[in-house]
Short mmCIF file of C-alpha atoms in Angstrom, two decimals:
data_model
loop_
_atom_site.label_atom_id
_atom_site.label_comp_id
_atom_site.label_asym_id
_atom_site.label_seq_id
_atom_site.Cartn_x
_atom_site.Cartn_y
_atom_site.Cartn_z
CA MET W 1 -31.98 27.58 31.28
CA LYS W 2 -34.54 29.46 33.29
CA ILE W 3 -35.02 28.04 36.73
CA THR W 4 -37.47 28.46 39.56
CA LEU W 5 -36.35 27.29 42.96
CA ILE W 6 -38.97 25.94 45.31
CA GLY W 7 -37.45 26.23 48.78
CA ALA W 8 -34.98 28.54 50.49
CA GLY W 9 -33.28 26.26 53.00
CA ASN W 10 -29.69 25.02 53.12
CA VAL W 11 -29.68 23.00 49.92
CA ALA W 12 -31.77 25.52 47.97
CA THR W 13 -29.52 28.37 49.07
CA HIS W 14 -26.26 26.69 48.07
CA LEU W 15 -27.77 25.51 44.79
CA ALA W 16 -29.16 28.96 43.99
CA LEU W 17 -25.76 30.55 44.52
CA ALA W 18 -23.99 27.89 42.44
CA LEU W 19 -26.53 28.14 39.62
CA LYS W 20 -26.22 31.89 39.59
CA ILE W 21 -22.43 31.68 39.43
CA ALA W 22 -22.78 29.20 36.55
CA GLY W 23 -24.73 31.84 34.66
CA HIS W 24 -28.24 30.48 34.87
CA GLU W 25 -31.27 32.66 35.16
CA ILE W 26 -33.13 32.10 38.38
CA ASP W 27 -36.62 33.34 37.67
CA ALA W 28 -37.85 33.00 41.18
CA VAL W 29 -37.36 31.55 44.59
CA VAL W 30 -40.61 30.32 46.04
CA SER W 31 -40.64 29.80 49.75
CA ARG W 32 -43.09 28.95 52.46
CA THR W 33 -42.08 31.84 54.69
CA SER W 34 -41.06 35.34 53.77
CA LEU W 35 -38.24 35.14 56.34
CA SER W 36 -36.29 32.43 54.53
CA ALA W 37 -37.09 33.99 51.15
CA ASN W 38 -35.77 37.32 52.42
CA LYS W 39 -32.57 35.68 53.55
CA LEU W 40 -31.90 33.99 50.24
CA ALA W 41 -32.95 37.14 48.40
CA ASP W 42 -30.38 39.11 50.37
CA ARG W 43 -27.78 36.61 49.35
CA LEU W 44 -28.70 36.81 45.70
CA ASN W 45 -28.75 40.60 45.99
CA ASN W 46 -32.04 40.86 44.27
CA THR W 47 -35.39 42.46 44.68
CA MET W 48 -38.06 40.51 46.36
CA GLN W 49 -41.69 40.73 47.26
CA ALA W 50 -43.61 38.63 49.70
CA ASP W 51 -47.25 37.88 50.10
CA GLY W 52 -46.93 36.21 53.46
CA THR W 53 -47.29 32.57 52.58
CA CYS W 54 -45.61 32.15 49.21
CA THR W 55 -42.85 34.46 48.15
CA GLY W 56 -41.41 35.08 44.73
CA VAL W 57 -37.90 36.42 44.31
CA CYS W 58 -37.10 37.89 40.94
CA ASN W 59 -33.55 37.49 39.90
CA ASP W 60 -31.20 38.71 37.19
CA SER W 61 -33.65 41.14 35.71
CA ALA W 62 -35.09 44.50 36.44
CA LEU W 63 -38.48 42.91 36.81
CA THR W 64 -40.03 42.66 40.22
CA LYS W 65 -42.68 40.05 40.22
CA ALA W 66 -44.55 38.63 43.13
CA PHE W 67 -45.43 34.98 42.92
CA THR W 68 -48.31 33.52 44.75
CA ILE W 69 -49.85 30.12 44.21
CA GLU W 70 -52.52 32.01 42.26
CA ASP W 71 -50.21 33.66 39.74
CA PHE W 72 -47.74 30.79 39.57
CA LYS W 73 -49.11 30.07 36.11
CA GLY W 74 -47.36 33.16 34.81
CA ASN W 75 -43.94 31.59 35.49
CA ASP W 76 -42.22 30.42 32.29
CA SER W 77 -39.23 28.61 33.85
CA ASP W 78 -37.90 25.54 32.05
CA ILE W 79 -37.03 23.80 35.29
CA PHE W 80 -38.64 23.82 38.69
CA LEU W 81 -36.19 22.64 41.35
CA ILE W 82 -37.99 21.44 44.47
CA SER W 83 -35.57 21.68 47.36
CA VAL W 84 -37.62 21.42 50.53
CA LYS W 85 -37.92 18.98 53.46
CA ASP W 86 -38.16 15.40 52.18
CA ASP W 87 -41.61 14.79 53.58
CA ALA W 88 -43.02 17.92 51.94
CA VAL W 89 -41.93 17.11 48.37
CA ARG W 90 -44.83 14.87 47.33
CA GLU W 91 -47.61 17.15 48.46
CA LEU W 92 -45.94 20.31 47.22
CA ALA W 93 -45.43 18.76 43.79
CA GLN W 94 -49.05 17.65 43.62
CA ARG W 95 -50.11 21.22 44.32
CA LEU W 96 -47.64 23.00 42.01
CA VAL W 97 -47.09 20.73 38.97
CA PRO W 98 -50.56 21.45 37.49
CA LEU W 99 -49.62 25.13 37.40
CA ALA W 100 -46.75 24.47 34.95
CA PRO W 101 -47.43 21.00 33.57
CA ASN W 102 -45.00 21.15 30.65
CA ALA W 103 -41.93 22.15 32.64
CA LEU W 104 -39.29 19.78 33.99
CA TRP W 105 -39.97 19.09 37.67
CA VAL W 106 -36.97 18.04 39.68
CA HIS W 107 -36.26 17.32 43.33
CA THR W 108 -32.90 17.43 45.10
CA ALA W 109 -33.36 14.75 47.78
CA GLY W 110 -30.98 11.80 48.09
CA SER W 111 -33.48 9.66 49.91
CA LEU W 112 -36.55 10.08 47.68
CA PRO W 113 -37.37 8.14 44.49
CA MET W 114 -37.86 10.12 41.30
CA ASP W 115 -41.52 9.14 40.94
CA ILE W 116 -42.48 10.90 44.16
CA ILE W 117 -43.16 13.78 41.77
CA GLU W 118 -45.98 13.08 39.33
CA ALA W 119 -45.41 15.05 36.14
CA GLU W 120 -44.81 14.60 32.42
CA HIS W 121 -41.13 15.49 32.84
CA VAL W 122 -39.52 14.57 36.14
CA GLY W 123 -35.98 14.25 37.38
CA VAL W 124 -33.62 14.22 40.34
CA PHE W 125 -30.71 16.58 40.91
CA TYR W 126 -28.96 15.42 44.10
CA PRO W 127 -25.89 17.31 45.28
CA MET W 128 -24.41 14.90 47.84
CA GLN W 129 -23.09 17.33 50.39
CA THR W 130 -23.68 18.49 53.98
CA PHE W 131 -24.95 22.04 53.82
CA SER W 132 -25.19 24.56 56.60
CA ILE W 133 -26.67 27.88 55.74
CA ASP W 134 -23.77 30.03 56.93
CA LYS W 135 -20.87 27.81 55.86
CA HIS W 136 -19.45 28.32 52.39
CA VAL W 137 -19.31 25.16 50.28
CA ASP W 138 -17.28 24.91 47.09
CA MET W 139 -19.97 23.52 44.79
CA THR W 140 -17.48 22.89 41.99
CA LYS W 141 -16.19 20.00 44.12
CA VAL W 142 -19.56 18.46 44.96
CA SER W 143 -20.57 15.02 43.65
CA LEU W 144 -23.89 15.53 41.85
CA PHE W 145 -26.22 12.64 40.97
CA ILE W 146 -28.89 13.05 38.33
CA GLU W 147 -31.78 10.94 37.11
CA SER W 148 -34.43 11.51 34.45
CA LYS W 149 -36.18 9.46 31.81
CA THR W 150 -37.25 12.26 29.46
CA CYS W 151 -34.78 15.06 30.23
CA GLU W 152 -31.50 13.39 31.16
CA GLU W 153 -29.41 15.51 28.78
CA GLU W 154 -30.79 18.78 30.14
CA LEU W 155 -30.05 17.73 33.71
CA LEU W 156 -26.56 16.47 32.83
CA GLU W 157 -25.84 19.81 31.21
CA LEU W 158 -27.17 21.74 34.17
CA ALA W 159 -25.18 19.59 36.62
CA ARG W 160 -21.95 19.88 34.61
CA SER W 161 -22.26 23.66 34.62
CA ILE W 162 -21.81 23.48 38.41
CA THR W 163 -19.35 20.62 39.02
CA GLU W 164 -17.29 18.14 37.06
CA HIS W 165 -18.27 15.32 39.42
CA VAL W 166 -21.57 14.36 37.80
CA TYR W 167 -22.99 10.83 37.89
CA ARG W 168 -26.14 9.19 36.53
CA LEU W 169 -27.85 7.07 39.18
CA ASP W 170 -31.33 5.56 39.40
CA SER W 171 -33.61 5.85 42.42
CA GLU W 172 -32.69 2.48 43.93
CA GLY W 173 -28.96 3.19 43.59
CA ARG W 174 -29.44 6.63 45.10
CA ARG W 175 -31.20 5.11 48.09
CA HIS W 176 -28.10 3.05 48.84
CA LEU W 177 -25.83 6.01 48.08
CA HIS W 178 -27.72 8.14 50.57
CA LEU W 179 -27.32 5.45 53.22
CA ALA W 180 -23.56 5.34 52.53
CA ALA W 181 -23.50 9.13 52.92
CA VAL W 182 -25.19 8.90 56.32
CA PHE W 183 -22.32 6.66 57.47
CA ALA W 184 -19.52 8.74 55.91
CA CYS W 185 -20.89 12.13 56.91
CA ASN W 186 -23.53 12.08 59.65
CA PHE W 187 -22.07 9.20 61.68
CA ALA W 188 -18.47 10.36 61.19
CA ASN W 189 -19.52 13.83 62.38
CA HIS W 190 -21.16 12.24 65.40
CA CYS W 191 -17.83 10.56 66.21
CA PHE W 192 -16.31 14.07 66.13
CA ALA W 193 -19.13 15.31 68.38
CA LEU W 194 -18.58 12.53 70.95
CA SER W 195 -14.87 13.33 70.86
CA GLU W 196 -15.71 17.00 71.44
CA THR W 197 -17.75 16.08 74.51
CA LEU W 198 -14.94 13.91 75.92
CA LEU W 199 -12.42 16.73 75.40
CA LYS W 200 -14.71 19.30 77.02
CA GLU W 201 -14.86 17.19 80.17
CA GLN W 202 -11.06 17.37 80.35
CA GLY W 203 -11.05 21.12 79.75
CA LEU W 204 -9.36 20.63 76.38
CA PRO W 205 -10.40 22.77 73.40
CA PHE W 206 -11.80 20.87 70.42
CA LYS W 207 -9.25 22.52 68.14
CA VAL W 208 -6.54 20.14 69.42
CA MET W 209 -8.38 17.41 67.47
CA LEU W 210 -8.58 19.26 64.13
CA PRO W 211 -5.19 18.20 62.68
CA LEU W 212 -6.12 14.57 63.36
CA ILE W 213 -9.55 14.99 61.79
CA ASP W 214 -8.02 16.70 58.74
CA GLU W 215 -5.52 13.91 58.29
CA THR W 216 -8.19 11.23 58.70
CA ALA W 217 -10.15 12.81 55.84
CA ASP W 218 -7.04 13.45 53.78
CA LYS W 219 -5.93 9.84 54.15
CA ALA W 220 -9.19 8.67 52.55
CA HIS W 221 -7.88 10.30 49.32
CA ALA W 222 -4.61 8.39 49.47
CA MET W 223 -5.83 4.94 50.47
CA SER W 224 -9.00 2.97 51.03
CA PRO W 225 -10.36 3.63 54.57
CA ILE W 226 -10.70 -0.15 54.97
CA ASP W 227 -6.95 -0.54 54.37
CA GLY W 228 -6.05 2.66 56.22
CA GLN W 229 -7.75 1.74 59.52
CA THR W 230 -5.59 2.41 62.57
CA GLY W 231 -6.17 2.25 66.32
CA PRO W 232 -6.39 -0.31 69.12
CA ALA W 233 -9.27 -2.34 67.63
CA VAL W 234 -7.64 -3.16 64.29
CA ARG W 235 -4.38 -3.95 66.12
CA GLY W 236 -6.33 -6.23 68.47
CA ASP W 237 -4.87 -4.35 71.44
CA GLU W 238 -7.18 -5.66 74.17
CA GLY W 239 -5.19 -3.94 76.93
CA ILE W 240 -5.85 -0.45 75.59
CA MET W 241 -9.44 -1.25 74.70
CA ASP W 242 -10.16 -2.43 78.27
CA SER W 243 -8.43 0.61 79.69
CA GLN W 244 -10.45 2.97 77.46
CA LEU W 245 -13.71 1.23 78.31
CA GLU W 246 -12.91 1.85 81.98
CA LEU W 247 -12.95 5.59 81.24
CA LEU W 248 -16.44 5.20 79.79
CA ALA W 249 -17.87 3.33 82.78
CA ASP W 250 -20.31 6.17 83.56
CA LYS W 251 -21.25 6.74 79.90
CA PRO W 252 -23.23 3.69 78.79
CA ILE W 253 -23.98 4.89 75.21
CA TYR W 254 -20.35 5.84 74.63
CA ALA W 255 -19.24 2.46 75.95
CA GLU W 256 -21.78 0.66 73.76
CA ILE W 257 -20.55 2.59 70.69
CA TYR W 258 -16.95 1.85 71.64
CA ARG W 259 -17.61 -1.90 71.88
CA LEU W 260 -19.71 -2.09 68.73
CA MET W 261 -17.37 -0.02 66.57
CA SER W 262 -14.36 -2.01 67.80
CA LYS W 263 -16.14 -5.28 67.00
CA SER W 264 -17.12 -3.99 63.56
CA ILE W 265 -13.56 -2.77 62.84
CA GLN W 266 -12.26 -6.24 63.66
CA THR W 267 -14.94 -7.97 61.56
CA LEU W 268 -14.24 -5.78 58.53
CA SER W 269 -10.51 -6.26 58.95
CA ASN W 270 -10.91 -10.06 59.11
CA ASN W 271 -13.21 -10.11 56.05
CA ASN W 272 -10.68 -8.03 54.18
CA ARG W 273 -7.71 -10.34 54.78
CA MET J 1 19.79 18.29 70.86
CA LYS J 2 21.20 14.90 70.03
CA ILE J 3 18.54 12.26 69.75
CA THR J 4 18.45 8.48 69.49
CA LEU J 5 15.24 6.98 68.14
CA ILE J 6 14.23 3.59 69.45
CA GLY J 7 11.85 2.18 66.83
CA ALA J 8 11.41 2.53 63.09
CA GLY J 9 7.66 2.13 62.64
CA ASN J 10 5.08 4.70 61.50
CA VAL J 11 5.40 7.14 64.38
CA ALA J 12 9.20 6.82 64.62
CA THR J 13 9.57 7.38 60.87
CA HIS J 14 7.45 10.52 60.75
CA LEU J 15 9.07 11.87 63.91
CA ALA J 16 12.58 11.16 62.59
CA LEU J 17 11.85 13.06 59.37
CA ALA J 18 10.30 15.99 61.25
CA LEU J 19 13.17 16.16 63.73
CA LYS J 20 15.69 16.09 60.94
CA ILE J 21 13.87 18.87 59.09
CA ALA J 22 13.84 20.88 62.33
CA GLY J 23 17.64 20.61 62.39
CA HIS J 24 18.17 18.12 65.18
CA GLU J 25 20.95 15.61 65.14
CA ILE J 26 19.65 12.08 65.09
CA ASP J 27 22.52 10.02 66.44
CA ALA J 28 20.94 6.69 65.74
CA VAL J 29 17.84 4.77 64.94
CA VAL J 30 17.68 1.56 66.91
CA SER J 31 15.29 -1.03 65.60
CA ARG J 32 14.36 -4.61 66.30
CA THR J 33 14.71 -5.71 62.68
CA SER J 34 17.22 -4.64 60.09
CA LEU J 35 14.39 -4.43 57.53
CA SER J 36 12.58 -1.56 59.20
CA ALA J 37 15.88 0.12 60.09
CA ASN J 38 16.93 -0.11 56.45
CA LYS J 39 13.70 1.47 55.33
CA LEU J 40 13.99 4.42 57.68
CA ALA J 41 17.69 4.71 56.87
CA ASP J 42 16.84 4.97 53.16
CA ARG J 43 14.44 7.73 53.98
CA LEU J 44 16.99 9.61 56.00
CA ASN J 45 19.52 9.07 53.20
CA ASN J 46 22.15 7.93 55.56
CA THR J 47 24.58 5.17 56.04
CA MET J 48 23.54 2.27 58.08
CA GLN J 49 24.87 -0.94 59.50
CA ALA J 50 22.92 -3.83 60.91
CA ASP J 51 23.86 -6.63 63.22
CA GLY J 52 20.75 -8.69 62.68
CA THR J 53 18.82 -8.04 65.85
CA CYS J 54 19.51 -4.44 66.83
CA THR J 55 20.43 -1.94 64.20
CA GLY J 56 22.03 1.44 64.57
CA VAL J 57 21.63 4.10 61.91
CA CYS J 58 24.10 6.96 61.97
CA ASN J 59 22.72 10.21 60.79
CA ASP J 60 23.96 13.70 59.92
CA SER J 61 27.60 12.81 60.19
CA ALA J 62 30.22 11.00 58.21
CA LEU J 63 30.47 8.49 61.01
CA THR J 64 29.13 5.03 60.45
CA LYS J 65 28.54 3.38 63.74
CA ALA J 66 26.84 0.11 64.44
CA PHE J 67 24.81 -0.05 67.60
CA THR J 68 24.15 -3.24 69.38
CA ILE J 69 22.80 -3.62 72.85
CA GLU J 70 26.40 -4.27 73.87
CA ASP J 71 27.85 -1.03 72.58
CA PHE J 72 24.79 1.06 73.35
CA LYS J 73 26.76 2.61 76.19
CA GLY J 74 28.84 4.52 73.67
CA ASN J 75 25.82 6.56 72.62
CA ASP J 76 25.92 10.13 73.97
CA SER J 77 22.45 11.28 72.93
CA ASP J 78 20.65 13.75 75.18
CA ILE J 79 17.25 12.24 74.48
CA PHE J 80 16.17 8.68 73.79
CA LEU J 81 12.77 8.63 72.08
CA ILE J 82 11.06 5.26 72.48
CA SER J 83 8.54 4.92 69.67
CA VAL J 84 7.58 1.25 69.54
CA LYS J 85 4.41 -0.79 70.07
CA ASP J 86 2.69 0.24 73.31
CA ASP J 87 3.08 -3.12 75.00
CA ALA J 88 6.83 -3.23 74.31
CA VAL J 89 7.69 0.13 75.90
CA ARG J 90 8.00 -0.97 79.52
CA GLU J 91 10.29 -3.94 78.92
CA LEU J 92 12.43 -2.17 76.34
CA ALA J 93 12.96 0.76 78.72
CA GLN J 94 13.92 -1.58 81.54
CA ARG J 95 16.55 -3.13 79.28
CA LEU J 96 17.92 0.08 77.76
CA VAL J 97 17.71 2.80 80.43
CA PRO J 98 20.60 1.36 82.48
CA LEU J 99 22.82 1.77 79.41
CA ALA J 100 22.37 5.57 79.42
CA PRO J 101 20.99 6.35 82.88
CA ASN J 102 21.57 10.12 82.79
CA ALA J 103 19.80 10.78 79.51
CA LEU J 104 16.16 11.88 79.13
CA TRP J 105 14.00 8.87 78.30
CA VAL J 106 10.79 9.68 76.50
CA HIS J 107 7.98 7.65 74.97
CA THR J 108 5.55 8.77 72.25
CA ALA J 109 2.43 6.79 73.16
CA GLY J 110 -0.90 8.49 73.81
CA SER J 111 -2.24 5.63 75.85
CA LEU J 112 0.66 5.00 78.24
CA PRO J 113 1.40 6.84 81.50
CA MET J 114 4.74 8.58 81.82
CA ASP J 115 5.91 6.35 84.65
CA ILE J 116 5.86 3.25 82.48
CA ILE J 117 9.50 4.22 81.92
CA GLU J 118 11.61 4.02 85.05
CA ALA J 119 14.48 6.48 84.80
CA GLU J 120 15.90 9.58 86.50
CA HIS J 121 14.61 11.79 83.68
CA VAL J 122 11.44 10.67 81.94
CA GLY J 123 8.92 12.30 79.68
CA VAL J 124 6.20 11.87 77.07
CA PHE J 125 6.23 13.32 73.56
CA TYR J 126 2.89 12.40 71.99
CA PRO J 127 2.18 13.56 68.45
CA MET J 128 -1.58 13.01 68.16
CA GLN J 129 -1.88 11.93 64.57
CA THR J 130 -2.72 8.88 62.45
CA PHE J 131 0.45 7.80 60.71
CA SER J 132 0.82 5.44 57.79
CA ILE J 133 4.32 4.74 56.65
CA ASP J 134 3.86 5.76 53.01
CA LYS J 135 1.53 8.72 53.49
CA HIS J 136 3.13 12.14 53.95
CA VAL J 137 1.97 13.99 57.05
CA ASP J 138 2.61 17.69 57.58
CA MET J 139 4.11 17.53 61.08
CA THR J 140 4.04 21.31 61.43
CA LYS J 141 0.27 20.97 61.82
CA VAL J 142 0.25 18.14 64.34
CA SER J 143 -0.98 18.65 67.91
CA LEU J 144 1.87 17.54 70.19
CA PHE J 145 1.37 16.79 73.87
CA ILE J 146 4.31 16.72 76.25
CA GLU J 147 4.82 15.74 79.87
CA SER J 148 7.87 15.71 82.10
CA LYS J 149 8.66 16.52 85.71
CA THR J 150 12.39 17.18 85.39
CA CYS J 151 12.81 18.13 81.71
CA GLU J 152 9.64 19.93 80.69
CA GLU J 153 11.47 22.89 79.15
CA GLU J 154 13.67 20.67 76.96
CA LEU J 155 10.64 18.76 75.68
CA LEU J 156 8.64 21.95 75.07
CA GLU J 157 11.56 23.32 73.07
CA LEU J 158 11.91 20.11 71.07
CA ALA J 159 8.16 19.97 70.40
CA ARG J 160 7.97 23.64 69.35
CA SER J 161 10.76 23.08 66.84
CA ILE J 162 8.37 20.74 65.00
CA THR J 163 4.92 22.29 65.40
CA GLU J 164 3.27 25.34 66.93
CA HIS J 165 0.46 23.23 68.37
CA VAL J 166 2.19 22.15 71.58
CA TYR J 167 0.30 21.38 74.78
CA ARG J 168 1.32 20.27 78.28
CA LEU J 169 -0.81 17.38 79.50
CA ASP J 170 -0.41 14.91 82.35
CA SER J 171 -0.80 11.15 82.02
CA GLU J 172 -4.41 11.04 83.20
CA GLY J 173 -5.45 13.83 80.82
CA ARG J 174 -3.61 12.12 77.99
CA ARG J 175 -5.51 8.92 78.65
CA HIS J 176 -8.78 10.74 78.07
CA LEU J 177 -7.34 12.62 75.10
CA HIS J 178 -6.32 9.35 73.48
CA LEU J 179 -9.82 8.00 73.96
CA ALA J 180 -11.25 11.13 72.31
CA ALA J 181 -8.82 10.56 69.43
CA VAL J 182 -10.06 7.00 68.96
CA PHE J 183 -13.57 8.40 68.45
CA ALA J 184 -12.54 11.29 66.17
CA CYS J 185 -10.08 9.32 64.06
CA ASN J 186 -10.39 5.53 64.30
CA PHE J 187 -14.19 5.39 64.61
CA ALA J 188 -14.74 8.16 62.05
CA ASN J 189 -12.48 6.29 59.65
CA HIS J 190 -14.49 3.14 60.28
CA CYS J 191 -17.63 5.06 59.28
CA PHE J 192 -15.81 5.89 56.02
CA ALA J 193 -14.88 2.20 55.66
CA LEU J 194 -18.47 1.02 56.14
CA SER J 195 -19.56 3.63 53.61
CA GLU J 196 -16.92 2.32 51.21
CA THR J 197 -18.30 -1.22 51.57
CA LEU J 198 -21.86 -0.04 50.92
CA LEU J 199 -20.76 1.86 47.81
CA LYS J 200 -18.78 -1.13 46.49
CA GLU J 201 -21.92 -3.26 46.64
CA GLN J 202 -23.62 -0.73 44.36
CA GLY J 203 -20.67 -0.63 41.97
CA LEU J 204 -19.96 2.98 42.95
CA PRO J 205 -16.35 4.16 43.36
CA PHE J 206 -15.42 5.44 46.82
CA LYS J 207 -14.19 8.71 45.33
CA VAL J 208 -17.80 9.91 44.94
CA MET J 209 -17.81 10.23 48.74
CA LEU J 210 -14.61 12.28 49.07
CA PRO J 211 -16.13 15.78 48.64
CA LEU J 212 -18.62 14.96 51.39
CA ILE J 213 -15.89 13.62 53.68
CA ASP J 214 -13.74 16.69 53.04
CA GLU J 215 -16.61 19.02 53.85
CA THR J 216 -17.50 17.08 57.01
CA ALA J 217 -13.93 17.57 58.26
CA ASP J 218 -13.79 21.17 57.04
CA LYS J 219 -17.03 22.00 58.82
CA ALA J 220 -15.48 20.94 62.14
CA HIS J 221 -13.20 24.00 61.77
CA ALA J 222 -16.12 26.35 61.26
CA MET J 223 -18.53 25.09 63.90
CA SER J 224 -18.78 22.63 66.76
CA PRO J 225 -19.60 19.12 65.42
CA ILE J 226 -22.32 18.93 68.08
CA ASP J 227 -23.99 22.03 66.60
CA GLY J 228 -23.17 21.07 63.01
CA GLN J 229 -24.82 17.65 63.08
CA THR J 230 -27.00 16.95 60.04
CA GLY J 231 -28.89 13.92 58.76
CA PRO J 232 -32.11 12.01 59.41
CA ALA J 233 -31.38 11.20 63.09
CA VAL J 234 -30.91 14.77 64.29
CA ARG J 235 -33.96 15.85 62.25
CA GLY J 236 -35.94 13.03 63.85
CA ASP J 237 -36.92 11.80 60.38
CA GLU J 238 -38.25 8.35 61.31
CA GLY J 239 -39.45 7.66 57.75
CA ILE J 240 -35.96 7.84 56.26
CA MET J 241 -34.39 6.01 59.18
CA ASP J 242 -36.85 3.09 58.78
CA SER J 243 -36.27 3.03 55.05
CA GLN J 244 -32.48 2.99 55.50
CA LEU J 245 -32.66 0.25 58.12
CA GLU J 246 -34.59 -1.85 55.56
CA LEU J 247 -31.55 -1.68 53.28
CA LEU J 248 -29.43 -3.07 56.13
CA ALA J 249 -31.72 -6.02 56.85
CA ASP J 250 -29.03 -8.54 55.83
CA LYS J 251 -26.21 -6.67 57.60
CA PRO J 252 -26.83 -7.00 61.35
CA ILE J 253 -23.71 -5.14 62.53
CA TYR J 254 -24.37 -2.23 60.15
CA ALA J 255 -27.98 -2.10 61.33
CA GLU J 256 -26.89 -2.18 64.96
CA ILE J 257 -24.44 0.67 64.34
CA TYR J 258 -27.12 2.62 62.46
CA ARG J 259 -29.58 2.28 65.36
CA LEU J 260 -27.03 3.06 68.08
CA MET J 261 -25.48 6.05 66.32
CA SER J 262 -28.94 7.48 65.53
CA LYS J 263 -29.98 7.07 69.17
CA SER J 264 -26.75 8.70 70.36
CA ILE J 265 -27.14 11.60 67.90
CA GLN J 266 -30.62 12.24 69.27
CA THR J 267 -29.46 11.96 72.89
CA LEU J 268 -26.61 14.41 72.35
CA SER J 269 -28.88 16.79 70.47
CA ASN J 270 -31.46 16.71 73.28
CA ASN J 271 -28.78 17.25 75.96
CA ASN J 272 -27.49 20.18 73.97
CA ARG J 273 -30.77 22.06 73.72
#
């Protein structure tokens, strides 16, 4: 399948690399700034031309072809993957879809419904992962969620060429999934970050915490996190909880989080009995 | 070094196995119930006798020796490792220390000060890890924190025979460390648990979340969690946050956590700029 990527940020970059490894032809990377396009182009080791506002990166061929909004019509990709900031997807699609109305138009956002793109053939291709531009991610292990009314098979095939963890999920289900991911990833990472801050104050390097963090993640493979909960709250150890809250006396947000999380741990544990 | 373990719970079990692997002689495991002593004895593949209330497990020798409080004096261990529930340490030590007053008495609790044990030679041997009895833990990767006034070298040596991640830390520092561990492990795991509950409601298996959880932990090795924060809160994406809070309308604790964590993520991000 011939693919054009719209976007050159974290998700677009990791997807582009994974798609290339899977043997797909990436016709072009279209990006808002030549800087980000350059960066992804470097990564894909390809030639690239920029026109300042909209940059086309030609890939896997000797051709060097500059895309601008004006000559976008010349693009014969089967799939256009829109992987930009969530709040830019709708407007960008409105502007670009008319330039290739028969292609399959797909976005990669967990939090957006499929119909945010208006086109004959639309879909969603959501790799549920936390991407940072300079951190390698093994895409073969990513959970990938796809949705499409008219082109489900094509998207399933594309997804399965990257990872074996492919799921069909509609927009409403994906909305809940994305919320669950915010808890499991963003909020868990914030717990690490608060821990990092507490360690720093004691002059302790964050690396002392890594074996514990690794085991906490590893344990989620072996048992349900609900069942595997440990710590003073689930034991109902009021003595330690009071003593730890004392240490947070000058950190009201930390103390509030401590109280709320402890309460929630106890509630979930009681519900689960 | 000859060691007697007081306790046969999660921490005691994992420590006993690690100490045995490191080649130490475990004279005995003393436990409150014969059930838990039996279980650890099975694991250590040793003979064992029980007297109903206090059980001695002989290890690494052909000897089979029953310990009771009464014959505890016969024990010639160099180190007594007390690895029981936090609130039982003080009383247990008061009862047992007089029976071997010249030995080194050590507890394994992150949250307790060293002087909770009254003895000539006292210390702390705190493996900072989350232990579940049936989940294997690679103890060579555990961060181990030790403290002792009179026997620091012995404890350092013992700790280094198990893991290379050994640190000296006094009681006050350990108190803060333990608090940091509650955030990084117990609260992070609770975020996984809340995520699990949200997925269940959608009929999605928890395993879809595992690649994301793995990467969140893995990323903490590559960059500071403060710098590596992702998600709607750190991006200031109010649209997605409002939309996700809508999904939590009938879950007040989840909504409260969502709001508080998002606020804290933004506060930490602003402080860090």
